[in-house]
PDB file of C-alpha atoms in Angstrom:
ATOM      1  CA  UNK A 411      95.047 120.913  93.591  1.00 89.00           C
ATOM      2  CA  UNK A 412      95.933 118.112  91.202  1.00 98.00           C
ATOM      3  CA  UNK A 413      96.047 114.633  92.981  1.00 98.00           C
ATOM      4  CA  UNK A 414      98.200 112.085  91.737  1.00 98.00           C
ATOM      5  CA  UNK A 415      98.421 108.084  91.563  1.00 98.00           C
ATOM      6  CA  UNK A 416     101.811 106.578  90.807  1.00 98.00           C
ATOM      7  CA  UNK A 417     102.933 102.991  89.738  1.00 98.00           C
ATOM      8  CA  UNK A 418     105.672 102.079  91.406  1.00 97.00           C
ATOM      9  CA  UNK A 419     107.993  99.738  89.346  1.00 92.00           C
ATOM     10  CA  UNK A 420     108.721 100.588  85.840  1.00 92.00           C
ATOM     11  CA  UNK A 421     106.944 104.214  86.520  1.00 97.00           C
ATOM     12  CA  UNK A 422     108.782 105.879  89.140  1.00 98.00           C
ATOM     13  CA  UNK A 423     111.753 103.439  89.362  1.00 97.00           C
ATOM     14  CA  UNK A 424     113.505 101.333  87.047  1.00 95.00           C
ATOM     15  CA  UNK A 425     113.221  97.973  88.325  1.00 88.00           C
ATOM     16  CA  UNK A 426     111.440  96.050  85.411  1.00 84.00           C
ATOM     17  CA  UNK A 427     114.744  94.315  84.586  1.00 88.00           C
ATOM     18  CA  UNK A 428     115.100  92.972  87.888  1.00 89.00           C
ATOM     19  CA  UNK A 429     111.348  92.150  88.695  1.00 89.00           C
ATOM     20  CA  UNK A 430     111.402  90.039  85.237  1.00 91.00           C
ATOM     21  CA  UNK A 431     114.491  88.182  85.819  1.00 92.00           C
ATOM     22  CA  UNK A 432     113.341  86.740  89.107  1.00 93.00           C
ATOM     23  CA  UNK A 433     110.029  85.862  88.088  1.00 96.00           C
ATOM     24  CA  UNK A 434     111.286  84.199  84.740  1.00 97.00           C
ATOM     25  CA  UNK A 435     113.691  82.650  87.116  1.00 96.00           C
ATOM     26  CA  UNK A 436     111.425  81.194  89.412  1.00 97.00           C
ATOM     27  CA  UNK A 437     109.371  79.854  87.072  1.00 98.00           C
ATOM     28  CA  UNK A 438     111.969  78.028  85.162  1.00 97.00           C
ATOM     29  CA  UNK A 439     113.059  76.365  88.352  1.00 97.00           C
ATOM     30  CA  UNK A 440     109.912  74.939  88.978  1.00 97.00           C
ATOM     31  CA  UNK A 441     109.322  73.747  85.011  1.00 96.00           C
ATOM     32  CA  UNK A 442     106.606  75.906  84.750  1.00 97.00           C
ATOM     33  CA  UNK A 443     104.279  76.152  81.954  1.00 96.00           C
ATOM     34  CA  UNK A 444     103.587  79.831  80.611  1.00 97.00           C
ATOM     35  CA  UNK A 445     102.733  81.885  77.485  1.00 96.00           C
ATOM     36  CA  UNK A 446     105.308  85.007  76.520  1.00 94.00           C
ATOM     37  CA  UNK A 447     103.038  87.091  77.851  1.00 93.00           C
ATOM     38  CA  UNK A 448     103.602  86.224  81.464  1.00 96.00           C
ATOM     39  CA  UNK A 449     105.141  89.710  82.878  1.00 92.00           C
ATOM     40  CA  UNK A 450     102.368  91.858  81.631  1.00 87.00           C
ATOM     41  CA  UNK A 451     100.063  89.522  82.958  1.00 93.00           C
ATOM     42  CA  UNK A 452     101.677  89.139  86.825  1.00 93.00           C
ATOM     43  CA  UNK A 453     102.911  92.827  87.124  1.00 87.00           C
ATOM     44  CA  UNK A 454      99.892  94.457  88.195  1.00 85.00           C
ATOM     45  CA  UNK A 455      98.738  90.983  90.978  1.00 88.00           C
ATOM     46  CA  UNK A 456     101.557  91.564  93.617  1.00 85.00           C
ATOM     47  CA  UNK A 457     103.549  89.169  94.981  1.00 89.00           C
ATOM     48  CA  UNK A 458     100.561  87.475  96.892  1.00 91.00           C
ATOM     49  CA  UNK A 459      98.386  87.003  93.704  1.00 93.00           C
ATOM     50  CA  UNK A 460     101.521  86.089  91.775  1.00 96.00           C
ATOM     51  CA  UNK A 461     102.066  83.080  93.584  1.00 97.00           C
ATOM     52  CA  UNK A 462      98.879  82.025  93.441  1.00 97.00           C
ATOM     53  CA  UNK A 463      99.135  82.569  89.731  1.00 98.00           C
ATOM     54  CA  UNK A 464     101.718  80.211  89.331  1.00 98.00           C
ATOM     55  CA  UNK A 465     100.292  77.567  91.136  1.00 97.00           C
ATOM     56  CA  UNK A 466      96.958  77.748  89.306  1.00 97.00           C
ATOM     57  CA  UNK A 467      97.592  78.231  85.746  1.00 98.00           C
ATOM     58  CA  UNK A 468     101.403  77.774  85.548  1.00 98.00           C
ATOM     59  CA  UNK A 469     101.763  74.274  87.046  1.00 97.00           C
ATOM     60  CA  UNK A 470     104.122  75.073  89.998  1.00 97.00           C
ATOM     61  CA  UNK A 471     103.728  72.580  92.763  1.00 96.00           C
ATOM     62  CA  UNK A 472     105.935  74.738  95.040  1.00 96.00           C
ATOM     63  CA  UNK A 473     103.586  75.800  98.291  1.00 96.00           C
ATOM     64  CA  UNK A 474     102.170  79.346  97.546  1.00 97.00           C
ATOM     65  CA  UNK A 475     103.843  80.959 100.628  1.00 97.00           C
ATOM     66  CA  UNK A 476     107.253  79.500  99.725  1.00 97.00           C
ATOM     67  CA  UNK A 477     106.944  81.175  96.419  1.00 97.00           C
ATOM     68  CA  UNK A 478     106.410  84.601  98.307  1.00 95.00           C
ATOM     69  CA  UNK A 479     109.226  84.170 100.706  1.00 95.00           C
ATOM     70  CA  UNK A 480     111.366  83.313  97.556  1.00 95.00           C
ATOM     71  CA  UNK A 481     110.386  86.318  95.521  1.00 93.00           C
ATOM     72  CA  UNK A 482     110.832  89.084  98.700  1.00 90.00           C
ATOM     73  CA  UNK A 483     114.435  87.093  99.455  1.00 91.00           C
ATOM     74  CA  UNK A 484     115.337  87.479  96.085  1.00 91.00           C
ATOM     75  CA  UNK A 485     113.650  91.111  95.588  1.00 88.00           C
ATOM     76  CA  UNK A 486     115.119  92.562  98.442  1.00 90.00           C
ATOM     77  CA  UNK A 487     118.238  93.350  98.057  1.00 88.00           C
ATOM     78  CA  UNK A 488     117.951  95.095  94.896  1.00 89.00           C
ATOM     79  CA  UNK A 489     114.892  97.588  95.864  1.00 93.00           C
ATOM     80  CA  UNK A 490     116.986  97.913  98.802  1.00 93.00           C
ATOM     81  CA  UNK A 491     120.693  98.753  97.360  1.00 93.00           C
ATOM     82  CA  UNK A 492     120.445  99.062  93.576  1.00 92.00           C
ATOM     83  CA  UNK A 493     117.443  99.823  91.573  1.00 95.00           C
ATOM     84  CA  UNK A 494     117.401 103.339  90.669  1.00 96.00           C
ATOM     85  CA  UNK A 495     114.833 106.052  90.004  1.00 97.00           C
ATOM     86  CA  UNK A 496     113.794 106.459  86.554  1.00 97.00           C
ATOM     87  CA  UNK A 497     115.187 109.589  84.756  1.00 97.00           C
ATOM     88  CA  UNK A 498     113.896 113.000  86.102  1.00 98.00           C
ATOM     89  CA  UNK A 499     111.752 111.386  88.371  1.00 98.00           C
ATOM     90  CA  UNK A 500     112.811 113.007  91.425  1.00 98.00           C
ATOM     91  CA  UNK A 501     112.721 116.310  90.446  1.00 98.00           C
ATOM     92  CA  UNK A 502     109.627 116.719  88.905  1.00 98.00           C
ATOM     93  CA  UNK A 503     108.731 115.008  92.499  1.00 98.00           C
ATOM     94  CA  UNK A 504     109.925 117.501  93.935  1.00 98.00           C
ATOM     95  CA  UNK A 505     108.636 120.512  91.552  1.00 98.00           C
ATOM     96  CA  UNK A 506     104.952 119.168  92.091  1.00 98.00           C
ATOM     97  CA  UNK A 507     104.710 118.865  95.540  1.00 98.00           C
ATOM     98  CA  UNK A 508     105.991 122.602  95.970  1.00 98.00           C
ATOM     99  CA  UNK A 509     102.788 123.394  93.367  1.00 98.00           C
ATOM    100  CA  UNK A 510     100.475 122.239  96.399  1.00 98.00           C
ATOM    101  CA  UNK A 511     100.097 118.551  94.293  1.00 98.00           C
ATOM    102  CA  UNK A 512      98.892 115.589  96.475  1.00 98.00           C
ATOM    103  CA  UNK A 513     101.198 112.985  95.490  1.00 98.00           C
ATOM    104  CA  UNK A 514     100.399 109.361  96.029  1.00 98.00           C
ATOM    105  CA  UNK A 515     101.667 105.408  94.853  1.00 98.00           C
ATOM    106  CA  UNK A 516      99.736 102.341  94.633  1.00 98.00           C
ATOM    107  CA  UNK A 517     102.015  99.141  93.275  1.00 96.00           C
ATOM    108  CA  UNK A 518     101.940  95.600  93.668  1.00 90.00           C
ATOM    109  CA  UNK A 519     105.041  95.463  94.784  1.00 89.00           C
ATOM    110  CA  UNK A 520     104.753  94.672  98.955  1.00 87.00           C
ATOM    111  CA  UNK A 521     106.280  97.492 101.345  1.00 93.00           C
ATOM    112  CA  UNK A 522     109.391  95.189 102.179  1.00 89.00           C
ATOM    113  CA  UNK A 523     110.500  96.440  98.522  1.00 89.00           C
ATOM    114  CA  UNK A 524     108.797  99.645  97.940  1.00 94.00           C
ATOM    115  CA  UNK A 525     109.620 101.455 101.504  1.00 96.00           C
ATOM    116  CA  UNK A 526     112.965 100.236 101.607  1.00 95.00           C
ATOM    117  CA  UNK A 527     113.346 101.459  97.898  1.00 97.00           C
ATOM    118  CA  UNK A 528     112.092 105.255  97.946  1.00 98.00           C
ATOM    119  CA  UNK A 529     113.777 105.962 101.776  1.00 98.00           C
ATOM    120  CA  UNK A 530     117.006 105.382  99.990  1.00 97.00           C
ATOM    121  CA  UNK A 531     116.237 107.305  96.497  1.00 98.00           C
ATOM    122  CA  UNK A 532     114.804 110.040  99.472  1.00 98.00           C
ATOM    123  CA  UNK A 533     111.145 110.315  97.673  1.00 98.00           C
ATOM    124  CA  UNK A 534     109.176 108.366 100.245  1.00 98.00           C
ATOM    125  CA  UNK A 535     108.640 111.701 102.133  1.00 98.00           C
ATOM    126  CA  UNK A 536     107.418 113.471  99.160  1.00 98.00           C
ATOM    127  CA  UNK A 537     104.427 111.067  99.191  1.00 98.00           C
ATOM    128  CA  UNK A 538     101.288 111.519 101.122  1.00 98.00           C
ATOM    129  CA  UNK A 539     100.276 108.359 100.870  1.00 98.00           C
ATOM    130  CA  UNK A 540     102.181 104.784 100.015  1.00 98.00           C
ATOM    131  CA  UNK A 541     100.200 101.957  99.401  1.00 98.00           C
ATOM    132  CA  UNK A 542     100.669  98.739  98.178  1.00 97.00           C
ATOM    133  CA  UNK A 543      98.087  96.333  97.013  1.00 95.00           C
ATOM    134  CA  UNK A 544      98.468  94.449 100.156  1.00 93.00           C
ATOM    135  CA  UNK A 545      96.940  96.905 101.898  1.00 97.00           C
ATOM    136  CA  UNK A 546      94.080  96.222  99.482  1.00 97.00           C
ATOM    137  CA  UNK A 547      94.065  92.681  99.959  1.00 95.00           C
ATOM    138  CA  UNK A 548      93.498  92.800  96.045  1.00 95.00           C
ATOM    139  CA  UNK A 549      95.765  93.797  92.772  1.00 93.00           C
ATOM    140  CA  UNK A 550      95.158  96.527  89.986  1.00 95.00           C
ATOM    141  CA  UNK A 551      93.333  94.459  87.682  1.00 93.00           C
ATOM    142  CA  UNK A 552      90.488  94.785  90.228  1.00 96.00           C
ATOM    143  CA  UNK A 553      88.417  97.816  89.424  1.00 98.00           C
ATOM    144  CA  UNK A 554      87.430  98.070  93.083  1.00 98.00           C
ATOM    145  CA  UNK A 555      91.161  99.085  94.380  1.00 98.00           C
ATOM    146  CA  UNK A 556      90.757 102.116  92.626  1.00 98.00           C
ATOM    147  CA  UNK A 557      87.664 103.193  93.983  1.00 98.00           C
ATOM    148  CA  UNK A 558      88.969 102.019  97.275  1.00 98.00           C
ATOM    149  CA  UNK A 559      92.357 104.480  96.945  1.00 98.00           C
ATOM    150  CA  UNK A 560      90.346 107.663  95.876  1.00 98.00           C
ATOM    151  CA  UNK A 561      87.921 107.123  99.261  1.00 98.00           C
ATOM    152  CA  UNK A 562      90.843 107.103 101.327  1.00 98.00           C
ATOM    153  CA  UNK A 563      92.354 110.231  99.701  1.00 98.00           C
ATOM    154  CA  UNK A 564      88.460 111.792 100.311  1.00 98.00           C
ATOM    155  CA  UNK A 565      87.974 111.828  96.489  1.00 98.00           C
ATOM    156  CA  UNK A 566      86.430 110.194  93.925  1.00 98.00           C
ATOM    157  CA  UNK A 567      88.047 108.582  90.915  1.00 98.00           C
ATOM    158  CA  UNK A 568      87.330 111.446  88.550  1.00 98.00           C
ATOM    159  CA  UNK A 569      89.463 113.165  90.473  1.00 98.00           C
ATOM    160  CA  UNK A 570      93.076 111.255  90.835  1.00 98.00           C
ATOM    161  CA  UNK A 571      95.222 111.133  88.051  1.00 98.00           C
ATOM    162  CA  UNK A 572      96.821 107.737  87.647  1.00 98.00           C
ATOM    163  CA  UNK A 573     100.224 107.064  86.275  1.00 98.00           C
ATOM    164  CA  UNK A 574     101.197 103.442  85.179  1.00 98.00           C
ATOM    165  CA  UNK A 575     103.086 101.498  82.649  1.00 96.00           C
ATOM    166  CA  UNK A 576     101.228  98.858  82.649  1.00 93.00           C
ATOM    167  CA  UNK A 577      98.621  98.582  80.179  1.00 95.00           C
ATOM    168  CA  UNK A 578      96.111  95.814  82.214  1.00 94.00           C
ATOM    169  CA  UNK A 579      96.262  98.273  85.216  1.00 96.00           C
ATOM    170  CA  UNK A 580      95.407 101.728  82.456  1.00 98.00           C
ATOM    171  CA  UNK A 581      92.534  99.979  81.022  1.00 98.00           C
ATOM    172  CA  UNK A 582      90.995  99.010  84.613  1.00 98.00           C
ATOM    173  CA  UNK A 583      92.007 102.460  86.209  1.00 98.00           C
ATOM    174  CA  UNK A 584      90.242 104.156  83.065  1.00 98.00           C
ATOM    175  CA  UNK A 585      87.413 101.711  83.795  1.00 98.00           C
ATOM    176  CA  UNK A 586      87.024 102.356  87.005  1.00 98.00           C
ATOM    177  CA  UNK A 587      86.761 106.278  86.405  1.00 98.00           C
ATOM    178  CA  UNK A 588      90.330 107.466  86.501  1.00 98.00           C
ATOM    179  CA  UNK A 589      92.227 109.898  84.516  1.00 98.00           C
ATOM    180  CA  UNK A 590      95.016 107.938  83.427  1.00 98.00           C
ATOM    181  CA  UNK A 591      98.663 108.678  81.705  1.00 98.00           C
ATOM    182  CA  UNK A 592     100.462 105.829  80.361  1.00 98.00           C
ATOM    183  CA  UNK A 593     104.129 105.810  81.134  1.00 98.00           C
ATOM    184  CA  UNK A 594     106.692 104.482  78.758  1.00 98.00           C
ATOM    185  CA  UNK A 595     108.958 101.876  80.121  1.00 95.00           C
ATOM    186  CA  UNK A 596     111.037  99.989  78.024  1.00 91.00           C
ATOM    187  CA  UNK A 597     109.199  96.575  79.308  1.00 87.00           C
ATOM    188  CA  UNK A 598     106.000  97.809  77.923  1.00 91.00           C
ATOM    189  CA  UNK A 599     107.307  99.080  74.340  1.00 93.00           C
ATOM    190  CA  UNK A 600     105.052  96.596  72.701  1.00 92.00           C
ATOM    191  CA  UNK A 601     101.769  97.792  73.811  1.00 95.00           C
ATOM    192  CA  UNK A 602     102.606 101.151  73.716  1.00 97.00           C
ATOM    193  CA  UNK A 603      99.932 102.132  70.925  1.00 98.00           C
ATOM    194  CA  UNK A 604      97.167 100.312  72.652  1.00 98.00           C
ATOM    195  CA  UNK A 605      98.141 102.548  76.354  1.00 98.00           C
ATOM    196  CA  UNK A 606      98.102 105.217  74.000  1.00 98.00           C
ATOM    197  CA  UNK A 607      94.364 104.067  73.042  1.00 98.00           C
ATOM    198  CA  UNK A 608      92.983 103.721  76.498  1.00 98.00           C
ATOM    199  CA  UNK A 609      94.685 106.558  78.203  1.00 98.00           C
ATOM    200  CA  UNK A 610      93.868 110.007  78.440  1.00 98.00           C
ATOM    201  CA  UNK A 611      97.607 111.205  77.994  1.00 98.00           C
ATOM    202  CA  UNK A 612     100.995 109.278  77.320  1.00 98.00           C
ATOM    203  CA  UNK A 613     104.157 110.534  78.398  1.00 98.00           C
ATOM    204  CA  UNK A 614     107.648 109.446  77.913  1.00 98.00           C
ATOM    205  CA  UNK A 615     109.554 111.162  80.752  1.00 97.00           C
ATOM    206  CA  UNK A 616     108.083 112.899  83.916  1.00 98.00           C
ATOM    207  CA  UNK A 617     109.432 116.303  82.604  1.00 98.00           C
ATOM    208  CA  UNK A 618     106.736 116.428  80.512  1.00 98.00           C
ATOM    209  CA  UNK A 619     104.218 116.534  83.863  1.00 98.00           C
ATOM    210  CA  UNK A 620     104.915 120.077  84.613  1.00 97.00           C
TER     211      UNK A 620
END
């Protein structure tokens, strides 16, 4: 039985667009002070570690639980109504867990967005387990989470495949002992050849999973 690790945003769901455009938002309100690389670098933290992000290397003054109440406010509606499912994601879903497949997430985004998000796509029932970083109390670019997620599922790392678009969150999953597919996303286009370099397999839709 293969047991699987999926990113949530920009991996099983479209929502990069969204995702940037409020935190590029939020920053600009506040005059921040931040380097073009700012979305690959926040994407894998979670809200929590976002916030505190800003406040300690991007000059926000703004109180760090203000920032989070801002970004779920502004987040919410969208996971909740719009953002869709990325193409072929659902049935591919669907075709692995009827192989037997343990199928699994682990995001940054909190479970106000990512619950609300799969119940109304109908995948959060496909998924044995749904986790968010805040259930980690840390973010993907901590080698530890990983090792943490593949106790809970009774495992060890060298035996969960994880899925991500992301390529800070590949190089620490590979790191911490995962197999690890890179997922194209149109956000992450630019490092595409170095995923390719630290992942074990790189796909560019989920048909090519089965």
């Amino acid at each position: 039985m293969k047991t699987y690790l999926f990113d949530f945003d920009g991996t099983l769901v479209d929502s990069m667009p969204t995702y940037g455009a409020m935190m590029l938002g939020i920053l600009k309100e506040e005059k921040a002070t931040y380097g073009a690389d700012i979305l690959k670098i926040i994407t894998p933290l979670g809200y929590t570690l976002t916030a505190k992000y800003f406040v300690e290397h991007c000059g926000v003054k703004a109180d760090q639980q203000d920032l989070i109440d801002t970004m779920n406010e502004r987040a919410g509606r969208a996971y909740a109504t719009t953002i869709p499912a990325k193409p072929h994601v659902s049935e591919v879903l669907h075709a692995l867990k009827a192989q037997g497949c343990s199928l699994n997430v682990l995001t940054a985004s909190p479970h106000t967005m990512l619950d609300p998000c799969l119940q109304r796509l109908g995948l959060f029932d496909l998924f044995d387990n749904v986790w968010s970083c805040e259930d980690f109390g840390t973010g993907k670019s901590d080698p530890q989470i990983y090792h943490m997620a593949a106790a809970k599922l009774g495992c060890t790392t060298k035996d969960v495949i994880f899925l991500d678009d992301n390529l800070g969150a590949d190089t620490t999953a590979k790191a911490a002992g995962m197999t690890v597919y890179g997922v194209f996303d149109e956000s992450s286009r630019d490092d595409a050849d170095k995923i390719k370099a630290v992942a074990d397999r790189y796909i560019y839709d989920f048909t090519e999973l089965l």
